[in-house]
GROMACS .gro file of C-alpha atoms in nm:
model
  215
    1UNK     CA    1   0.019   0.014   0.007
    2UNK     CA    2   0.121   0.352  -0.126
    3UNK     CA    3   0.019   0.532   0.238
    4UNK     CA    4   0.247   0.311   0.432
    5UNK     CA    5   0.541   0.478   0.255
    6UNK     CA    6   0.708   0.793   0.522
    7UNK     CA    7   0.632   0.900   0.813
    8UNK     CA    8   0.185   0.878   0.925
    9UNK     CA    9   0.263   1.276   1.035
   10UNK     CA   10   0.311   1.391   0.682
   11UNK     CA   11   0.148   1.134   0.489
   12UNK     CA   12  -0.214   1.047   0.660
   13UNK     CA   13  -0.209   1.357   0.936
   14UNK     CA   14  -0.348   1.300   1.217
   15UNK     CA   15  -0.616   1.036   1.214
   16UNK     CA   16  -0.394   0.765   1.072
   17UNK     CA   17  -0.539   0.474   0.868
   18UNK     CA   18  -0.842   0.379   0.809
   19UNK     CA   19  -0.999  -0.020   0.785
   20UNK     CA   20  -0.829  -0.211   0.562
   21UNK     CA   21  -0.988  -0.323   0.265
   22UNK     CA   22  -1.006  -0.735   0.230
   23UNK     CA   23  -0.845  -0.955   0.151
   24UNK     CA   24  -0.644  -0.884   0.439
   25UNK     CA   25  -0.316  -0.996   0.447
   26UNK     CA   26  -0.148  -1.323   0.636
   27UNK     CA   27   0.139  -1.177   0.833
   28UNK     CA   28   0.059  -1.260   1.191
   29UNK     CA   29   0.240  -0.924   1.242
   30UNK     CA   30  -0.070  -0.774   1.167
   31UNK     CA   31  -0.371  -0.729   1.418
   32UNK     CA   32  -0.717  -0.763   1.322
   33UNK     CA   33  -0.907  -0.553   1.548
   34UNK     CA   34  -0.655  -0.276   1.334
   35UNK     CA   35  -0.710  -0.443   1.040
   36UNK     CA   36  -1.084  -0.428   1.079
   37UNK     CA   37  -1.142  -0.101   1.209
   38UNK     CA   38  -0.813   0.153   1.134
   39UNK     CA   39  -0.461   0.226   1.334
   40UNK     CA   40  -0.518   0.638   1.469
   41UNK     CA   41  -0.202   0.558   1.711
   42UNK     CA   42   0.106   0.806   1.649
   43UNK     CA   43   0.378   0.496   1.465
   44UNK     CA   44   0.509   0.543   1.163
   45UNK     CA   45   0.346   0.374   0.926
   46UNK     CA   46   0.604   0.117   0.893
   47UNK     CA   47   0.388  -0.051   1.183
   48UNK     CA   48   0.075   0.080   1.063
   49UNK     CA   49  -0.108  -0.216   1.139
   50UNK     CA   50   0.076  -0.425   1.360
   51UNK     CA   51   0.001  -0.548   1.696
   52UNK     CA   52   0.180  -0.429   1.971
   53UNK     CA   53   0.281  -0.705   2.040
   54UNK     CA   54   0.482  -0.745   1.735
   55UNK     CA   55   0.621  -0.372   1.711
   56UNK     CA   56   0.795  -0.388   2.044
   57UNK     CA   57   0.953  -0.779   1.894
   58UNK     CA   58   1.116  -0.570   1.548
   59UNK     CA   59   1.225  -0.269   1.818
   60UNK     CA   60   1.410  -0.482   2.053
   61UNK     CA   61   1.561  -0.670   1.745
   62UNK     CA   62   1.736  -0.292   1.641
   63UNK     CA   63   1.807  -0.140   1.939
   64UNK     CA   64   2.075   0.081   2.049
   65UNK     CA   65   2.351  -0.029   2.303
   66UNK     CA   66   2.325   0.306   2.465
   67UNK     CA   67   2.069   0.282   2.783
   68UNK     CA   68   1.934   0.591   2.927
   69UNK     CA   69   1.848   0.681   3.348
   70UNK     CA   70   1.693   0.999   3.432
   71UNK     CA   71   1.683   1.078   3.869
   72UNK     CA   72   1.332   1.109   3.996
   73UNK     CA   73   1.405   1.168   4.380
   74UNK     CA   74   1.147   1.502   4.360
   75UNK     CA   75   0.850   1.384   4.136
   76UNK     CA   76   1.048   1.535   3.806
   77UNK     CA   77   0.838   1.635   3.529
   78UNK     CA   78   1.080   1.584   3.244
   79UNK     CA   79   1.048   1.197   3.216
   80UNK     CA   80   0.816   1.160   2.971
   81UNK     CA   81   0.972   1.433   2.708
   82UNK     CA   82   1.268   1.174   2.798
   83UNK     CA   83   1.099   0.801   2.740
   84UNK     CA   84   0.947   0.992   2.399
   85UNK     CA   85   1.230   1.086   2.229
   86UNK     CA   86   1.506   0.715   2.375
   87UNK     CA   87   1.177   0.569   2.165
   88UNK     CA   88   1.247   0.772   1.925
   89UNK     CA   89   1.663   0.711   1.919
   90UNK     CA   90   1.592   0.317   1.992
   91UNK     CA   91   1.725   0.393   2.343
   92UNK     CA   92   1.763  -0.007   2.532
   93UNK     CA   93   1.590   0.103   2.865
   94UNK     CA   94   1.489   0.441   3.013
   95UNK     CA   95   1.566   0.420   3.395
   96UNK     CA   96   1.387   0.578   3.639
   97UNK     CA   97   1.617   0.613   3.964
   98UNK     CA   98   1.409   0.708   4.345
   99UNK     CA   99   1.069   0.718   4.268
  100UNK     CA  100   0.914   0.497   4.151
  101UNK     CA  101   0.567   0.706   4.000
  102UNK     CA  102   0.574   0.916   3.722
  103UNK     CA  103   0.369   1.212   3.479
  104UNK     CA  104   0.319   0.958   3.154
  105UNK     CA  105   0.124   1.251   3.010
  106UNK     CA  106   0.445   1.361   2.832
  107UNK     CA  107   0.555   1.020   2.680
  108UNK     CA  108   0.283   1.019   2.429
  109UNK     CA  109   0.229   0.652   2.502
  110UNK     CA  110   0.538   0.535   2.383
  111UNK     CA  111   0.590   0.403   2.721
  112UNK     CA  112   0.406   0.074   2.602
  113UNK     CA  113   0.713   0.059   2.322
  114UNK     CA  114   0.997   0.140   2.566
  115UNK     CA  115   1.191  -0.090   2.809
  116UNK     CA  116   1.083   0.164   3.151
  117UNK     CA  117   1.338   0.014   3.514
  118UNK     CA  118   1.307   0.114   3.819
  119UNK     CA  119   1.613   0.179   4.147
  120UNK     CA  120   1.519   0.249   4.382
  121UNK     CA  121   1.869   0.439   4.455
  122UNK     CA  122   2.214   0.554   4.236
  123UNK     CA  123   2.346   0.263   4.427
  124UNK     CA  124   2.153   0.007   4.295
  125UNK     CA  125   2.174   0.175   3.921
  126UNK     CA  126   2.522   0.211   3.909
  127UNK     CA  127   2.564  -0.180   4.067
  128UNK     CA  128   2.337  -0.310   3.755
  129UNK     CA  129   2.520  -0.112   3.552
  130UNK     CA  130   2.859  -0.216   3.680
  131UNK     CA  131   2.752  -0.625   3.662
  132UNK     CA  132   2.685  -0.492   3.272
  133UNK     CA  133   3.019  -0.330   3.219
  134UNK     CA  134   2.816   0.010   3.122
  135UNK     CA  135   3.028   0.318   3.127
  136UNK     CA  136   2.814   0.561   3.295
  137UNK     CA  137   2.781   0.944   3.113
  138UNK     CA  138   2.642   1.209   3.381
  139UNK     CA  139   2.523   1.502   3.163
  140UNK     CA  140   2.521   1.822   3.409
  141UNK     CA  141   2.699   2.207   3.347
  142UNK     CA  142   2.972   2.120   3.685
  143UNK     CA  143   3.291   2.266   3.676
  144UNK     CA  144   3.517   1.916   3.510
  145UNK     CA  145   3.309   1.835   3.259
  146UNK     CA  146   3.400   1.775   2.902
  147UNK     CA  147   3.217   1.917   2.667
  148UNK     CA  148   2.975   1.742   2.511
  149UNK     CA  149   2.951   1.847   2.192
  150UNK     CA  150   3.450   1.732   2.185
  151UNK     CA  151   3.317   1.410   2.395
  152UNK     CA  152   3.423   1.047   2.252
  153UNK     CA  153   3.111   0.923   2.442
  154UNK     CA  154   3.134   0.540   2.475
  155UNK     CA  155   2.957   0.301   2.242
  156UNK     CA  156   2.784   0.123   2.577
  157UNK     CA  157   2.686   0.343   2.830
  158UNK     CA  158   2.397   0.453   3.009
  159UNK     CA  159   2.343   0.847   2.978
  160UNK     CA  160   2.203   0.973   3.356
  161UNK     CA  161   2.046   1.340   3.366
  162UNK     CA  162   1.911   1.510   3.690
  163UNK     CA  163   1.654   1.623   3.796
  164UNK     CA  164   1.527   1.982   3.685
  165UNK     CA  165   1.705   2.231   3.851
  166UNK     CA  166   1.926   2.119   4.104
  167UNK     CA  167   2.054   1.922   3.858
  168UNK     CA  168   2.232   1.505   3.880
  169UNK     CA  169   2.352   1.429   4.265
  170UNK     CA  170   2.666   1.365   4.407
  171UNK     CA  171   2.615   1.048   4.395
  172UNK     CA  172   2.619   1.005   4.079
  173UNK     CA  173   2.876   1.281   3.971
  174UNK     CA  174   3.055   1.026   4.209
  175UNK     CA  175   3.015   0.686   4.041
  176UNK     CA  176   3.022   0.815   3.690
  177UNK     CA  177   3.330   0.760   3.505
  178UNK     CA  178   3.268   1.114   3.277
  179UNK     CA  179   3.049   1.397   3.297
  180UNK     CA  180   3.004   1.548   2.955
  181UNK     CA  181   2.827   1.896   2.943
  182UNK     CA  182   2.626   2.097   2.664
  183UNK     CA  183   2.734   2.412   2.545
  184UNK     CA  184   2.507   2.724   2.640
  185UNK     CA  185   2.542   3.041   2.519
  186UNK     CA  186   2.211   3.240   2.655
  187UNK     CA  187   2.130   3.365   3.001
  188UNK     CA  188   1.969   3.129   3.184
  189UNK     CA  189   2.222   2.896   3.395
  190UNK     CA  190   2.038   2.564   3.251
  191UNK     CA  191   1.836   2.409   2.983
  192UNK     CA  192   1.545   2.209   3.004
  193UNK     CA  193   1.630   1.815   3.130
  194UNK     CA  194   1.422   1.655   2.899
  195UNK     CA  195   1.580   1.909   2.587
  196UNK     CA  196   1.895   1.811   2.759
  197UNK     CA  197   1.809   1.459   2.734
  198UNK     CA  198   1.812   1.442   2.346
  199UNK     CA  199   2.101   1.725   2.265
  200UNK     CA  200   2.274   1.388   2.420
  201UNK     CA  201   2.112   1.103   2.266
  202UNK     CA  202   2.196   1.263   1.937
  203UNK     CA  203   2.508   1.317   1.990
  204UNK     CA  204   2.550   0.951   2.055
  205UNK     CA  205   2.354   0.873   1.745
  206UNK     CA  206   2.574   1.125   1.540
  207UNK     CA  207   2.891   0.937   1.697
  208UNK     CA  208   2.731   0.544   1.691
  209UNK     CA  209   2.420   0.520   1.488
  210UNK     CA  210   2.351   0.368   1.162
  211UNK     CA  211   2.182   0.625   0.906
  212UNK     CA  212   2.027   0.349   0.701
  213UNK     CA  213   1.821   0.197   0.956
  214UNK     CA  214   1.619   0.579   1.037
  215UNK     CA  215   1.299   0.613   0.900
   0.00000   0.00000   0.00000
């Protein structure tokens, strides 16, 4: 079907695609309910009419070897944005450190497709990363940090972000293998944590991503 080419946002608009005219495809990845009633989900057209399980399986076969972690000791409101961006850049998983509850509105349902792992403490996250030989990279504008624009990020790593305002905790700063800052030129002391996460993930993609596999 020609309508399945390209991102839905530019192809079929806000309302997705309607029911599939029979005969239906026999591919088991397709969901009979979606074929019958249409697919209005915010997914790229390559995944139109696929079941949730089929989409997750395909994503899992292609995920990048970096993880994202965000501290949530004060109920940070940026976690949903981080999850949505991690889905866009196909991170292995998003790790939430601290409070288990978070506002899912900003995720725009992408948490259904993204692995979410919870850790009670920074020490728990660091132990988890250490067991898997993942380098921990903190992102914060602190003295002694390496400019992200010039840093060579490890291919297999965990990018850790602090909360809006206080930034990363001292425990994270002490345990991280390196801390990277994002160059700023305006009057504000810091940028939004969700924006910072997107910048850092894209920096990883620029260094290690294979653009042939992007949509």
